[in-house]
């Protein structure tokens, strides 16, 4: 959790704790519920803050997600955002950096597949790399060469969404070869979108800019 966001949450947590401790035993139920609301909000946001660092990594995050869901209690807006991460949490999502590093090999395999070769081998990979290098200068190329050229350029800039979009028009064998990479890319995009929405929710609740 960042020190700034913790500092913003801490006063609300202390006030909520004081309200809970100092509330009269004989307080009626509506008053008790009103006093409990700040504590529930602070607890839910604390769970989000503990989860966010895990979303930036490639490791599984099932445990911190489960903790965040437990602390969210019946916060419908928060639970809806956390639910988008359920399927990805057990295995995690590869980072944009690792996806960019893995794309050249997947691109070469797609180029070889477009050529109709079943196995790339060393010579096939060398030929694919040479064709890809030539296409990087803007020359005409096959649909796969053009697509992977654009995808590689976008991935190198950290634009995983753009890289995925560049590959979306491919069909047949090249598309099948690139499918695992695109699946991993879309999982990273889901995680990034969830993280951004969670940060925005916390900012709204505490009244500051993300």
mmCIF file of C-alpha atoms in Angstrom:
data_model
loop_
_atom_site.group_PDB
_atom_site.id
_atom_site.type_symbol
_atom_site.label_atom_id
_atom_site.label_comp_id
_atom_site.label_asym_id
_atom_site.label_seq_id
_atom_site.Cartn_x
_atom_site.Cartn_y
_atom_site.Cartn_z
ATOM 1 C CA UNK A 1 0.000 0.000 0.000
ATOM 2 C CA UNK A 2 1.383 3.457 -0.820
ATOM 3 C CA UNK A 3 2.127 5.658 2.173
ATOM 4 C CA UNK A 4 -0.057 8.432 0.770
ATOM 5 C CA UNK A 5 -3.139 6.276 0.348
ATOM 6 C CA UNK A 6 -2.625 4.673 3.779
ATOM 7 C CA UNK A 7 -2.383 8.136 5.341
ATOM 8 C CA UNK A 8 -5.675 9.028 3.694
ATOM 9 C CA UNK A 9 -7.390 5.890 4.946
ATOM 10 C CA UNK A 10 -5.957 5.982 8.484
ATOM 11 C CA UNK A 11 -8.090 8.850 9.846
ATOM 12 C CA UNK A 12 -11.269 7.169 8.645
ATOM 13 C CA UNK A 13 -10.182 3.898 10.247
ATOM 14 C CA UNK A 14 -9.383 5.611 13.580
ATOM 15 C CA UNK A 15 -12.667 7.489 13.601
ATOM 16 C CA UNK A 16 -14.533 4.313 12.789
ATOM 17 C CA UNK A 17 -12.760 2.483 15.592
ATOM 18 C CA UNK A 18 -13.534 5.251 18.064
ATOM 19 C CA UNK A 19 -17.182 5.272 17.070
ATOM 20 C CA UNK A 20 -17.378 1.542 17.561
ATOM 21 C CA UNK A 21 -15.700 1.633 20.964
ATOM 22 C CA UNK A 22 -17.442 4.712 22.337
ATOM 23 C CA UNK A 23 -20.926 4.028 20.990
ATOM 24 C CA UNK A 24 -23.431 3.635 23.843
ATOM 25 C CA UNK A 25 -24.478 0.089 24.513
ATOM 26 C CA UNK A 26 -28.095 1.189 24.480
ATOM 27 C CA UNK A 27 -27.926 2.899 21.078
ATOM 28 C CA UNK A 28 -30.797 1.983 18.837
ATOM 29 C CA UNK A 29 -30.248 -0.129 15.720
ATOM 30 C CA UNK A 30 -30.357 2.720 13.115
ATOM 31 C CA UNK A 31 -27.738 4.640 15.081
ATOM 32 C CA UNK A 32 -25.535 1.578 15.339
ATOM 33 C CA UNK A 33 -25.752 1.011 11.581
ATOM 34 C CA UNK A 34 -24.834 4.647 10.891
ATOM 35 C CA UNK A 35 -21.814 4.360 13.181
ATOM 36 C CA UNK A 36 -20.707 1.089 11.541
ATOM 37 C CA UNK A 37 -20.755 2.484 7.995
ATOM 38 C CA UNK A 38 -17.383 4.340 8.181
ATOM 39 C CA UNK A 39 -15.703 1.251 9.632
ATOM 40 C CA UNK A 40 -17.063 -0.984 6.861
ATOM 41 C CA UNK A 41 -15.927 1.456 4.169
ATOM 42 C CA UNK A 42 -12.439 1.823 5.614
ATOM 43 C CA UNK A 43 -12.063 -1.949 5.973
ATOM 44 C CA UNK A 44 -13.168 -2.571 2.387
ATOM 45 C CA UNK A 45 -10.751 0.023 1.015
ATOM 46 C CA UNK A 46 -7.924 -1.410 3.076
ATOM 47 C CA UNK A 47 -8.514 -4.758 1.365
ATOM 48 C CA UNK A 48 -8.229 -3.062 -2.034
ATOM 49 C CA UNK A 49 -4.967 -1.388 -1.059
ATOM 50 C CA UNK A 50 -3.509 -4.732 0.001
ATOM 51 C CA UNK A 51 -4.560 -6.327 -3.302
ATOM 52 C CA UNK A 52 -3.341 -3.669 -5.747
ATOM 53 C CA UNK A 53 0.435 -4.409 -5.548
ATOM 54 C CA UNK A 54 -0.232 -8.047 -6.443
ATOM 55 C CA UNK A 55 -2.036 -7.047 -9.637
ATOM 56 C CA UNK A 56 1.112 -5.459 -11.053
ATOM 57 C CA UNK A 57 3.000 -8.754 -10.804
ATOM 58 C CA UNK A 58 2.789 -12.005 -12.738
ATOM 59 C CA UNK A 59 2.342 -14.302 -9.737
ATOM 60 C CA UNK A 60 -0.993 -15.805 -8.666
ATOM 61 C CA UNK A 61 -3.041 -13.565 -6.377
ATOM 62 C CA UNK A 62 -5.892 -15.826 -5.257
ATOM 63 C CA UNK A 63 -5.174 -15.304 -1.547
ATOM 64 C CA UNK A 64 -5.052 -11.470 -1.530
ATOM 65 C CA UNK A 65 -8.134 -11.431 -3.745
ATOM 66 C CA UNK A 66 -9.985 -13.663 -1.282
ATOM 67 C CA UNK A 67 -8.965 -11.337 1.554
ATOM 68 C CA UNK A 68 -10.178 -8.293 -0.398
ATOM 69 C CA UNK A 69 -13.504 -10.010 -1.084
ATOM 70 C CA UNK A 70 -13.922 -10.907 2.586
ATOM 71 C CA UNK A 71 -13.196 -7.331 3.679
ATOM 72 C CA UNK A 72 -15.545 -5.970 1.015
ATOM 73 C CA UNK A 73 -18.454 -7.685 2.831
ATOM 74 C CA UNK A 74 -21.626 -6.568 1.032
ATOM 75 C CA UNK A 75 -20.098 -3.650 -0.917
ATOM 76 C CA UNK A 76 -21.742 -4.427 -4.274
ATOM 77 C CA UNK A 77 -19.681 -1.997 -6.368
ATOM 78 C CA UNK A 78 -16.417 -3.309 -5.002
ATOM 79 C CA UNK A 79 -17.421 -6.954 -5.270
ATOM 80 C CA UNK A 80 -18.396 -6.440 -8.899
ATOM 81 C CA UNK A 81 -14.888 -5.200 -9.710
ATOM 82 C CA UNK A 82 -13.215 -7.966 -7.736
ATOM 83 C CA UNK A 83 -15.313 -10.595 -9.513
ATOM 84 C CA UNK A 84 -13.642 -9.704 -12.831
ATOM 85 C CA UNK A 85 -10.380 -11.074 -11.401
ATOM 86 C CA UNK A 86 -11.670 -14.394 -10.086
ATOM 87 C CA UNK A 87 -10.768 -16.538 -13.112
ATOM 88 C CA UNK A 88 -7.262 -15.064 -13.467
ATOM 89 C CA UNK A 89 -6.226 -14.991 -9.808
ATOM 90 C CA UNK A 90 -5.164 -18.668 -9.428
ATOM 91 C CA UNK A 91 -2.474 -18.374 -12.112
ATOM 92 C CA UNK A 92 -1.844 -14.626 -12.314
ATOM 93 C CA UNK A 93 -1.381 -12.563 -15.473
ATOM 94 C CA UNK A 94 1.904 -12.064 -17.276
ATOM 95 C CA UNK A 95 3.208 -8.516 -17.171
ATOM 96 C CA UNK A 96 3.391 -6.216 -20.176
ATOM 97 C CA UNK A 97 7.179 -6.530 -20.103
ATOM 98 C CA UNK A 98 7.140 -10.319 -20.232
ATOM 99 C CA UNK A 99 4.500 -10.293 -22.971
ATOM 100 C CA UNK A 100 6.647 -7.961 -25.064
ATOM 101 C CA UNK A 101 9.646 -10.262 -24.539
ATOM 102 C CA UNK A 102 7.666 -13.355 -25.581
ATOM 103 C CA UNK A 103 6.065 -11.877 -28.680
ATOM 104 C CA UNK A 104 9.045 -12.132 -31.100
ATOM 105 C CA UNK A 105 9.226 -15.916 -30.732
ATOM 106 C CA UNK A 106 5.469 -16.236 -31.171
ATOM 107 C CA UNK A 107 5.643 -13.928 -34.189
ATOM 108 C CA UNK A 108 8.356 -16.028 -35.831
ATOM 109 C CA UNK A 109 6.301 -19.177 -35.269
ATOM 110 C CA UNK A 110 3.310 -17.491 -36.902
ATOM 111 C CA UNK A 111 5.386 -16.494 -39.932
ATOM 112 C CA UNK A 112 6.606 -20.061 -40.298
ATOM 113 C CA UNK A 113 3.031 -21.329 -39.984
ATOM 114 C CA UNK A 114 1.910 -18.951 -42.728
ATOM 115 C CA UNK A 115 4.583 -20.457 -44.965
ATOM 116 C CA UNK A 116 3.004 -23.856 -44.422
ATOM 117 C CA UNK A 117 5.846 -25.415 -42.470
ATOM 118 C CA UNK A 118 4.854 -27.738 -39.629
ATOM 119 C CA UNK A 119 8.041 -27.281 -37.663
ATOM 120 C CA UNK A 120 10.080 -24.108 -37.563
ATOM 121 C CA UNK A 121 13.466 -25.547 -36.634
ATOM 122 C CA UNK A 122 16.556 -23.401 -36.501
ATOM 123 C CA UNK A 123 16.506 -22.559 -40.217
ATOM 124 C CA UNK A 124 12.806 -21.751 -40.147
ATOM 125 C CA UNK A 125 13.216 -19.411 -37.206
ATOM 126 C CA UNK A 126 16.192 -17.770 -38.874
ATOM 127 C CA UNK A 127 14.205 -17.241 -42.068
ATOM 128 C CA UNK A 128 11.242 -15.876 -40.116
ATOM 129 C CA UNK A 129 13.479 -13.479 -38.199
ATOM 130 C CA UNK A 130 15.059 -12.282 -41.448
ATOM 131 C CA UNK A 131 11.637 -11.654 -43.033
ATOM 132 C CA UNK A 132 10.465 -9.879 -39.917
ATOM 133 C CA UNK A 133 13.565 -7.715 -39.918
ATOM 134 C CA UNK A 134 12.956 -6.766 -43.542
ATOM 135 C CA UNK A 135 9.320 -5.925 -42.835
ATOM 136 C CA UNK A 136 10.385 -3.673 -39.963
ATOM 137 C CA UNK A 137 11.677 -1.179 -42.548
ATOM 138 C CA UNK A 138 8.179 -0.725 -43.910
ATOM 139 C CA UNK A 139 8.449 -2.857 -46.999
ATOM 140 C CA UNK A 140 5.538 -4.843 -48.350
ATOM 141 C CA UNK A 141 4.957 -8.197 -46.731
ATOM 142 C CA UNK A 142 2.463 -10.941 -46.145
ATOM 143 C CA UNK A 143 -0.536 -10.288 -43.863
ATOM 144 C CA UNK A 144 1.233 -12.014 -41.000
ATOM 145 C CA UNK A 145 4.443 -10.057 -41.490
ATOM 146 C CA UNK A 146 2.565 -6.773 -41.513
ATOM 147 C CA UNK A 147 0.506 -7.705 -38.458
ATOM 148 C CA UNK A 148 3.438 -8.876 -36.355
ATOM 149 C CA UNK A 149 5.499 -5.852 -37.360
ATOM 150 C CA UNK A 150 2.802 -3.551 -35.992
ATOM 151 C CA UNK A 151 2.218 -5.745 -32.940
ATOM 152 C CA UNK A 152 5.900 -5.847 -32.043
ATOM 153 C CA UNK A 153 6.210 -2.078 -32.323
ATOM 154 C CA UNK A 154 3.220 -1.531 -30.051
ATOM 155 C CA UNK A 155 4.315 -4.152 -27.521
ATOM 156 C CA UNK A 156 7.764 -2.562 -27.321
ATOM 157 C CA UNK A 157 6.024 0.669 -26.271
ATOM 158 C CA UNK A 158 4.046 -1.143 -23.588
ATOM 159 C CA UNK A 159 0.827 -0.935 -25.597
ATOM 160 C CA UNK A 160 -0.411 -4.495 -25.135
ATOM 161 C CA UNK A 161 -3.948 -3.583 -26.206
ATOM 162 C CA UNK A 162 -2.595 -2.158 -29.453
ATOM 163 C CA UNK A 163 -0.440 -5.234 -30.053
ATOM 164 C CA UNK A 164 -3.411 -7.520 -29.531
ATOM 165 C CA UNK A 165 -5.535 -5.404 -31.886
ATOM 166 C CA UNK A 166 -2.822 -5.568 -34.566
ATOM 167 C CA UNK A 167 -3.035 -9.373 -34.535
ATOM 168 C CA UNK A 168 -6.824 -9.560 -34.476
ATOM 169 C CA UNK A 169 -7.220 -9.751 -38.259
ATOM 170 C CA UNK A 170 -5.077 -12.859 -38.746
ATOM 171 C CA UNK A 171 -6.735 -16.147 -39.643
ATOM 172 C CA UNK A 172 -5.845 -19.795 -40.005
ATOM 173 C CA UNK A 173 -2.550 -21.241 -38.829
ATOM 174 C CA UNK A 174 -0.874 -17.907 -37.901
ATOM 175 C CA UNK A 175 -3.873 -16.949 -35.759
ATOM 176 C CA UNK A 176 -3.816 -20.329 -34.030
ATOM 177 C CA UNK A 177 -0.102 -20.022 -33.249
ATOM 178 C CA UNK A 178 -0.577 -16.554 -31.789
ATOM 179 C CA UNK A 179 -3.728 -17.450 -29.826
ATOM 180 C CA UNK A 180 -1.897 -18.341 -26.570
ATOM 181 C CA UNK A 181 -0.047 -15.029 -26.603
ATOM 182 C CA UNK A 182 -3.247 -13.112 -27.299
ATOM 183 C CA UNK A 183 -5.054 -14.956 -24.495
ATOM 184 C CA UNK A 184 -2.306 -13.971 -22.068
ATOM 185 C CA UNK A 185 -2.367 -10.393 -23.345
ATOM 186 C CA UNK A 186 -6.116 -10.114 -22.800
ATOM 187 C CA UNK A 187 -5.739 -11.429 -19.246
ATOM 188 C CA UNK A 188 -3.205 -8.678 -18.531
ATOM 189 C CA UNK A 189 -5.630 -6.131 -19.984
ATOM 190 C CA UNK A 190 -8.422 -7.407 -17.727
ATOM 191 C CA UNK A 191 -6.157 -7.086 -14.692
ATOM 192 C CA UNK A 192 -5.001 -3.601 -15.678
ATOM 193 C CA UNK A 193 -8.582 -2.446 -16.214
ATOM 194 C CA UNK A 194 -9.643 -3.852 -12.849
ATOM 195 C CA UNK A 195 -6.696 -2.181 -11.108
ATOM 196 C CA UNK A 196 -7.518 1.191 -12.677
ATOM 197 C CA UNK A 197 -11.165 0.886 -11.671
ATOM 198 C CA UNK A 198 -10.234 -0.107 -8.119
ATOM 199 C CA UNK A 199 -7.888 2.876 -7.794
ATOM 200 C CA UNK A 200 -10.652 5.143 -9.084
ATOM 201 C CA UNK A 201 -13.118 3.680 -6.578
ATOM 202 C CA UNK A 202 -10.730 4.260 -3.670
ATOM 203 C CA UNK A 203 -10.068 7.812 -4.865
ATOM 204 C CA UNK A 204 -13.802 8.513 -5.044
ATOM 205 C CA UNK A 205 -14.453 7.100 -1.588
ATOM 206 C CA UNK A 206 -11.677 9.104 0.091
ATOM 207 C CA UNK A 207 -12.217 12.214 -2.024
ATOM 208 C CA UNK A 208 -8.827 12.603 -3.695
ATOM 209 C CA UNK A 209 -7.393 12.193 -7.178
ATOM 210 C CA UNK A 210 -5.943 8.727 -7.999
#
